[in-house]
Amino acid sequence: MHALVVDDSRTMRTILTRTLVGLGFTVTTAEDGQDGLDKLAAGPSPEVVLVDWNMPVMNGIEFLTHVRRSRLYPNTALLMVTSESEQSQIVRALAAGAHEYVIKPFQPEAIADKLSMLGVL
């Protein structure tokens, strides 16, 4: 299983990578949405992408919109992992294409639970 982590925080990329590796994933990381799109295009196609909302260059909502418009990744689960906690923000992320939403800070079990719900784990 392969995952892509898209987050501008090196610390968060490390935390998510460790969590995912512990769940049996190989992980590729990207520093912003554009870097994430580049990594997707380079392959391999991940089973899941975990993406932050607030990033430079291209934010998480823009990333989700691009991925959904491309239609190249219909079987890739998209999980928004962000500190944005308002209900309107959650609705906006889901409307942009996120399948699930995790609010930072989180426990590693929350990631495992969401991946299980998505059928990725």
Tab-separated table of N, CA and C in Angstrom:
chain	number	residue	atom	x	y	z
A	1	MET	N	0.840	-1.173	0.000
A	1	MET	CA	0.000	0.000	0.000
A	1	MET	C	0.884	1.235	0.000
A	2	HIS	N	0.408	2.236	-0.717
A	2	HIS	CA	1.187	3.455	-0.852
A	2	HIS	C	0.336	4.662	-0.456
A	3	ALA	N	0.955	5.622	0.238
A	3	ALA	CA	0.286	6.852	0.650
A	3	ALA	C	1.132	8.046	0.251
A	4	LEU	N	0.466	9.154	-0.016
A	4	LEU	CA	1.118	10.432	-0.265
A	4	LEU	C	0.686	11.384	0.845
A	5	VAL	N	1.652	12.020	1.493
A	5	VAL	CA	1.393	13.008	2.537
A	5	VAL	C	1.775	14.373	1.979
A	6	VAL	N	0.813	15.304	1.955
A	6	VAL	CA	1.034	16.646	1.428
A	6	VAL	C	0.817	17.638	2.563
A	7	ASP	N	1.915	18.191	3.070
A	7	ASP	CA	1.839	19.122	4.201
A	7	ASP	C	3.102	19.982	4.200
A	8	ASP	N	2.958	21.275	4.442
A	8	ASP	CA	4.126	22.160	4.447
A	8	ASP	C	4.948	22.052	5.728
A	9	SER	N	4.422	21.416	6.755
A	9	SER	CA	5.144	21.248	8.014
A	9	SER	C	5.974	19.966	7.983
A	10	ARG	N	7.283	20.123	8.116
A	10	ARG	CA	8.170	18.956	8.145
A	10	ARG	C	7.804	18.041	9.318
A	11	THR	N	7.472	18.657	10.453
A	11	THR	CA	7.096	17.869	11.632
A	11	THR	C	5.850	17.038	11.363
A	12	MET	N	4.850	17.648	10.751
A	12	MET	CA	3.618	16.917	10.470
A	12	MET	C	3.851	15.827	9.429
A	13	ARG	N	4.677	16.106	8.431
A	13	ARG	CA	5.008	15.057	7.449
A	13	ARG	C	5.663	13.869	8.152
A	14	THR	N	6.538	14.154	9.106
A	14	THR	CA	7.218	13.088	9.853
A	14	THR	C	6.225	12.296	10.694
A	15	ILE	N	5.351	12.980	11.407
A	15	ILE	CA	4.354	12.307	12.248
A	15	ILE	C	3.448	11.425	11.393
A	16	LEU	N	2.945	11.965	10.303
A	16	LEU	CA	2.051	11.191	9.443
A	16	LEU	C	2.787	10.023	8.785
A	17	THR	N	4.016	10.258	8.369
A	17	THR	CA	4.796	9.177	7.759
A	17	THR	C	5.002	8.048	8.751
A	18	ARG	N	5.393	8.370	9.962
A	18	ARG	CA	5.596	7.328	10.984
A	18	ARG	C	4.308	6.561	11.251
A	19	THR	N	3.209	7.271	11.330
A	19	THR	CA	1.914	6.629	11.560
A	19	THR	C	1.579	5.672	10.424
A	20	LEU	N	1.753	6.147	9.195
A	20	LEU	CA	1.403	5.332	8.031
A	20	LEU	C	2.338	4.139	7.854
A	21	VAL	N	3.622	4.338	8.068
A	21	VAL	CA	4.575	3.231	7.979
A	21	VAL	C	4.217	2.161	9.011
A	22	GLY	N	3.825	2.599	10.187
A	22	GLY	CA	3.407	1.666	11.224
A	22	GLY	C	2.169	0.870	10.851
A	23	LEU	N	1.394	1.408	9.915
A	23	LEU	CA	0.194	0.723	9.439
A	23	LEU	C	0.466	-0.101	8.178
A	24	GLY	N	1.723	-0.112	7.734
A	24	GLY	CA	2.092	-0.938	6.589
A	24	GLY	C	2.192	-0.231	5.254
A	25	PHE	N	2.157	1.091	5.260
A	25	PHE	CA	2.238	1.859	4.015
A	25	PHE	C	3.687	2.209	3.669
A	26	THR	N	3.949	2.352	2.384
A	26	THR	CA	5.125	3.085	1.931
A	26	THR	C	4.617	4.504	1.720
A	27	VAL	N	5.468	5.492	1.958
A	27	VAL	CA	5.001	6.873	1.965
A	27	VAL	C	5.890	7.758	1.109
A	28	THR	N	5.243	8.603	0.327
A	28	THR	CA	5.895	9.690	-0.394
A	28	THR	C	5.385	10.974	0.234
A	29	THR	N	6.243	11.983	0.338
A	29	THR	CA	5.813	13.253	0.926
A	29	THR	C	5.969	14.388	-0.070
A	30	ALA	N	5.154	15.423	0.153
A	30	ALA	CA	5.204	16.634	-0.658
A	30	ALA	C	5.022	17.835	0.255
A	31	GLU	N	5.652	18.965	-0.101
A	31	GLU	CA	5.671	20.146	0.753
A	31	GLU	C	4.530	21.128	0.515
A	32	ASP	N	3.807	20.986	-0.571
A	32	ASP	CA	2.659	21.843	-0.851
A	32	ASP	C	1.813	21.168	-1.924
A	33	GLY	N	0.686	21.782	-2.243
A	33	GLY	CA	-0.225	21.172	-3.203
A	33	GLY	C	0.383	20.944	-4.575
A	34	GLN	N	1.153	21.899	-5.075
A	34	GLN	CA	1.761	21.730	-6.395
A	34	GLN	C	2.767	20.585	-6.379
A	35	ASP	N	3.579	20.522	-5.327
A	35	ASP	CA	4.519	19.418	-5.174
A	35	ASP	C	3.753	18.094	-5.097
A	36	GLY	N	2.607	18.107	-4.421
A	36	GLY	CA	1.770	16.915	-4.341
A	36	GLY	C	1.269	16.475	-5.700
A	37	LEU	N	0.819	17.428	-6.522
A	37	LEU	CA	0.374	17.088	-7.882
A	37	LEU	C	1.525	16.512	-8.692
A	38	ASP	N	2.712	17.099	-8.542
A	38	ASP	CA	3.895	16.594	-9.246
A	38	ASP	C	4.217	15.167	-8.818
A	39	LYS	N	4.124	14.887	-7.515
A	39	LYS	CA	4.409	13.535	-7.012
A	39	LYS	C	3.349	12.545	-7.500
A	40	LEU	N	2.089	12.978	-7.554
A	40	LEU	CA	1.044	12.107	-8.100
A	40	LEU	C	1.335	11.749	-9.556
A	41	ALA	N	1.709	12.742	-10.332
A	41	ALA	CA	1.986	12.517	-11.757
A	41	ALA	C	3.183	11.598	-11.957
A	42	ALA	N	4.154	11.669	-11.047
A	42	ALA	CA	5.356	10.847	-11.170
A	42	ALA	C	5.093	9.392	-10.796
A	43	GLY	N	4.004	9.141	-10.039
A	43	GLY	CA	3.647	7.783	-9.644
A	43	GLY	C	4.523	7.249	-8.536
A	44	PRO	N	4.227	6.113	-7.998
A	44	PRO	CA	3.041	5.301	-8.272
A	44	PRO	C	1.789	5.942	-7.677
A	45	SER	N	0.644	5.547	-8.198
A	45	SER	CA	-0.613	6.095	-7.724
A	45	SER	C	-0.904	5.566	-6.320
A	46	PRO	N	-1.091	6.468	-5.347
A	46	PRO	CA	-1.319	6.022	-3.967
A	46	PRO	C	-2.756	5.561	-3.736
A	47	GLU	N	-2.917	4.716	-2.740
A	47	GLU	CA	-4.268	4.331	-2.317
A	47	GLU	C	-4.932	5.469	-1.559
A	48	VAL	N	-4.096	6.297	-0.899
A	48	VAL	CA	-4.636	7.399	-0.110
A	48	VAL	C	-3.679	8.589	-0.147
A	49	VAL	N	-4.264	9.794	-0.135
A	49	VAL	CA	-3.509	11.034	-0.011
A	49	VAL	C	-4.021	11.741	1.237
A	50	LEU	N	-3.099	12.114	2.115
A	50	LEU	CA	-3.418	12.901	3.303
A	50	LEU	C	-2.918	14.306	3.031
A	51	VAL	N	-3.809	15.275	3.052
A	51	VAL	CA	-3.451	16.624	2.619
A	51	VAL	C	-3.863	17.673	3.656
A	52	ASP	N	-2.956	18.617	3.897
A	52	ASP	CA	-3.208	19.753	4.777
A	52	ASP	C	-3.994	20.808	4.009
A	53	TRP	N	-4.636	21.703	4.727
A	53	TRP	CA	-5.382	22.784	4.091
A	53	TRP	C	-4.479	23.979	3.801
A	54	ASN	N	-3.822	24.494	4.828
A	54	ASN	CA	-3.076	25.752	4.732
A	54	ASN	C	-1.627	25.499	4.340
A	55	MET	N	-1.327	25.740	3.071
A	55	MET	CA	0.032	25.549	2.550
A	55	MET	C	0.331	26.652	1.542
A	56	PRO	N	1.608	26.978	1.374
A	56	PRO	CA	1.975	27.950	0.340
A	56	PRO	C	1.872	27.311	-1.044
A	57	VAL	N	1.985	28.101	-2.056
A	57	VAL	CA	1.982	27.711	-3.474
A	57	VAL	C	0.607	27.220	-3.907
A	58	MET	N	0.115	26.114	-3.335
A	58	MET	CA	-1.224	25.603	-3.625
A	58	MET	C	-1.775	24.989	-2.346
A	59	ASN	N	-2.912	25.498	-1.885
A	59	ASN	CA	-3.464	24.982	-0.634
A	59	ASN	C	-4.195	23.655	-0.851
A	60	GLY	N	-4.652	23.064	0.238
A	60	GLY	CA	-5.283	21.753	0.174
A	60	GLY	C	-6.577	21.733	-0.616
A	61	ILE	N	-7.378	22.783	-0.525
A	61	ILE	CA	-8.627	22.841	-1.284
A	61	ILE	C	-8.323	22.879	-2.781
A	62	GLU	N	-7.357	23.689	-3.172
A	62	GLU	CA	-6.965	23.746	-4.586
A	62	GLU	C	-6.430	22.387	-5.046
A	63	PHE	N	-5.652	21.730	-4.199
A	63	PHE	CA	-5.122	20.408	-4.521
A	63	PHE	C	-6.267	19.415	-4.747
A	64	LEU	N	-7.215	19.378	-3.807
A	64	LEU	CA	-8.354	18.468	-3.949
A	64	LEU	C	-9.117	18.728	-5.240
A	65	THR	N	-9.341	19.994	-5.531
A	65	THR	CA	-10.075	20.364	-6.745
A	65	THR	C	-9.348	19.881	-7.992
A	66	HIS	N	-8.036	20.070	-8.048
A	66	HIS	CA	-7.251	19.610	-9.202
A	66	HIS	C	-7.309	18.096	-9.349
A	67	VAL	N	-7.156	17.384	-8.239
A	67	VAL	CA	-7.168	15.920	-8.288
A	67	VAL	C	-8.522	15.419	-8.768
A	68	ARG	N	-9.587	15.962	-8.254
A	68	ARG	CA	-10.926	15.523	-8.656
A	68	ARG	C	-11.229	15.887	-10.112
A	69	ARG	N	-10.795	17.047	-10.556
A	69	ARG	CA	-11.026	17.447	-11.951
A	69	ARG	C	-10.239	16.594	-12.935
A	70	SER	N	-9.069	16.104	-12.504
A	70	SER	CA	-8.222	15.333	-13.419
A	70	SER	C	-8.829	13.980	-13.748
A	71	ARG	N	-9.571	13.411	-12.845
A	71	ARG	CA	-10.199	12.097	-13.017
A	71	ARG	C	-9.194	10.982	-13.268
A	72	LEU	N	-7.932	11.229	-12.963
A	72	LEU	CA	-6.894	10.209	-13.132
A	72	LEU	C	-6.768	9.312	-11.907
A	73	TYR	N	-7.396	9.705	-10.810
A	73	TYR	CA	-7.232	8.984	-9.549
A	73	TYR	C	-8.582	8.648	-8.918
A	74	PRO	N	-9.457	7.989	-9.657
A	74	PRO	CA	-10.805	7.735	-9.130
A	74	PRO	C	-10.828	6.802	-7.920
A	75	ASN	N	-9.813	5.982	-7.763
A	75	ASN	CA	-9.782	5.035	-6.651
A	75	ASN	C	-8.890	5.477	-5.505
A	76	THR	N	-8.363	6.687	-5.585
A	76	THR	CA	-7.506	7.214	-4.530
A	76	THR	C	-8.352	7.932	-3.484
A	77	ALA	N	-8.237	7.491	-2.241
A	77	ALA	CA	-8.958	8.137	-1.145
A	77	ALA	C	-8.233	9.421	-0.764
A	78	LEU	N	-8.986	10.460	-0.462
A	78	LEU	CA	-8.428	11.756	-0.089
A	78	LEU	C	-8.864	12.103	1.325
A	79	LEU	N	-7.879	12.292	2.194
A	79	LEU	CA	-8.115	12.572	3.607
A	79	LEU	C	-7.519	13.929	3.958
A	80	MET	N	-8.366	14.881	4.313
A	80	MET	CA	-7.906	16.204	4.738
A	80	MET	C	-7.489	16.110	6.194
A	81	VAL	N	-6.252	16.520	6.490
A	81	VAL	CA	-5.721	16.513	7.855
A	81	VAL	C	-5.276	17.949	8.137
A	82	THR	N	-6.045	18.670	8.953
A	82	THR	CA	-5.839	20.099	9.097
A	82	THR	C	-6.279	20.610	10.460
A	83	SER	N	-5.856	21.810	10.785
A	83	SER	CA	-6.296	22.452	12.022
A	83	SER	C	-7.604	23.219	11.829
A	84	GLU	N	-8.085	23.320	10.615
A	84	GLU	CA	-9.359	23.998	10.343
A	84	GLU	C	-10.487	23.166	10.937
A	85	SER	N	-11.203	23.730	11.912
A	85	SER	CA	-12.173	22.928	12.650
A	85	SER	C	-13.619	23.417	12.564
A	86	GLU	N	-13.846	24.520	11.871
A	86	GLU	CA	-15.209	25.024	11.747
A	86	GLU	C	-16.024	24.130	10.818
A	87	GLN	N	-17.278	23.951	11.155
A	87	GLN	CA	-18.161	23.095	10.358
A	87	GLN	C	-18.187	23.518	8.895
A	88	SER	N	-18.194	24.826	8.643
A	88	SER	CA	-18.234	25.308	7.255
A	88	SER	C	-16.973	24.902	6.485
A	89	GLN	N	-15.838	24.837	7.175
A	89	GLN	CA	-14.589	24.425	6.535
A	89	GLN	C	-14.625	22.933	6.206
A	90	ILE	N	-15.166	22.148	7.114
A	90	ILE	CA	-15.294	20.709	6.869
A	90	ILE	C	-16.187	20.469	5.658
A	91	VAL	N	-17.297	21.155	5.607
A	91	VAL	CA	-18.222	21.026	4.475
A	91	VAL	C	-17.529	21.435	3.179
A	92	ARG	N	-16.777	22.510	3.227
A	92	ARG	CA	-16.062	22.987	2.035
A	92	ARG	C	-15.045	21.954	1.531
A	93	ALA	N	-14.302	21.347	2.461
A	93	ALA	CA	-13.310	20.334	2.076
A	93	ALA	C	-13.983	19.105	1.475
A	94	LEU	N	-15.070	18.671	2.072
A	94	LEU	CA	-15.785	17.513	1.539
A	94	LEU	C	-16.368	17.832	0.154
A	95	ALA	N	-16.863	19.045	-0.010
A	95	ALA	CA	-17.393	19.449	-1.315
A	95	ALA	C	-16.296	19.521	-2.375
A	96	ALA	N	-15.073	19.835	-1.953
A	96	ALA	CA	-13.950	19.916	-2.902
A	96	ALA	C	-13.409	18.547	-3.275
A	97	GLY	N	-13.827	17.502	-2.549
A	97	GLY	CA	-13.405	16.163	-2.932
A	97	GLY	C	-12.804	15.304	-1.845
A	98	ALA	N	-12.640	15.843	-0.628
A	98	ALA	CA	-12.114	15.019	0.456
A	98	ALA	C	-13.142	13.955	0.818
A	99	HIS	N	-12.669	12.752	1.077
A	99	HIS	CA	-13.552	11.675	1.511
A	99	HIS	C	-13.759	11.688	3.015
A	100	GLU	N	-12.725	12.116	3.739
A	100	GLU	CA	-12.784	12.184	5.197
A	100	GLU	C	-11.976	13.384	5.671
A	101	TYR	N	-12.102	13.686	6.962
A	101	TYR	CA	-11.524	14.899	7.531
A	101	TYR	C	-11.023	14.598	8.937
A	102	VAL	N	-9.778	14.948	9.229
A	102	VAL	CA	-9.201	14.773	10.568
A	102	VAL	C	-8.682	16.135	11.013
A	103	ILE	N	-9.026	16.499	12.248
A	103	ILE	CA	-8.606	17.794	12.793
A	103	ILE	C	-7.352	17.613	13.637
A	104	LYS	N	-6.343	18.462	13.366
A	104	LYS	CA	-5.114	18.486	14.162
A	104	LYS	C	-5.378	19.253	15.453
A	105	PRO	N	-4.779	18.872	16.553
A	105	PRO	CA	-3.933	17.689	16.732
A	105	PRO	C	-4.801	16.437	16.800
A	106	PHE	N	-4.224	15.304	16.491
A	106	PHE	CA	-4.965	14.047	16.448
A	106	PHE	C	-4.121	12.941	17.084
A	107	GLN	N	-4.779	11.884	17.433
A	107	GLN	CA	-4.112	10.676	17.891
A	107	GLN	C	-3.899	9.778	16.674
A	108	PRO	N	-2.815	9.028	16.611
A	108	PRO	CA	-2.585	8.135	15.461
A	108	PRO	C	-3.766	7.200	15.183
A	109	GLU	N	-4.484	6.824	16.221
A	109	GLU	CA	-5.639	5.944	16.041
A	109	GLU	C	-6.708	6.602	15.171
A	110	ALA	N	-6.794	7.921	15.215
A	110	ALA	CA	-7.780	8.624	14.395
A	110	ALA	C	-7.485	8.427	12.910
A	111	ILE	N	-6.208	8.434	12.549
A	111	ILE	CA	-5.823	8.201	11.155
A	111	ILE	C	-6.167	6.766	10.764
A	112	ALA	N	-5.819	5.817	11.627
A	112	ALA	CA	-6.122	4.405	11.351
A	112	ALA	C	-7.629	4.201	11.204
A	113	ASP	N	-8.412	4.831	12.069
A	113	ASP	CA	-9.871	4.695	11.992
A	113	ASP	C	-10.410	5.233	10.674
A	114	LYS	N	-9.942	6.408	10.261
A	114	LYS	CA	-10.406	6.991	9.000
A	114	LYS	C	-9.997	6.129	7.802
A	115	LEU	N	-8.767	5.616	7.818
A	115	LEU	CA	-8.308	4.767	6.717
A	115	LEU	C	-9.126	3.483	6.656
A	116	SER	N	-9.487	2.962	7.815
A	116	SER	CA	-10.329	1.777	7.865
A	116	SER	C	-11.711	2.089	7.309
A	117	MET	N	-12.277	3.223	7.684
A	117	MET	CA	-13.590	3.644	7.175
A	117	MET	C	-13.574	3.784	5.661
A	118	LEU	N	-12.442	4.241	5.126
A	118	LEU	CA	-12.304	4.438	3.682
A	118	LEU	C	-12.008	3.133	2.937
A	119	GLY	N	-11.778	2.061	3.688
A	119	GLY	CA	-11.485	0.775	3.051
A	119	GLY	C	-10.057	0.667	2.543
A	120	VAL	N	-9.189	1.543	3.024
A	120	VAL	CA	-7.801	1.566	2.589
A	120	VAL	C	-6.937	0.707	3.499
A	121	LEU	N	-7.415	0.471	4.699
A	121	LEU	CA	-6.640	-0.278	5.687
A	121	LEU	C	-7.349	-1.564	6.033
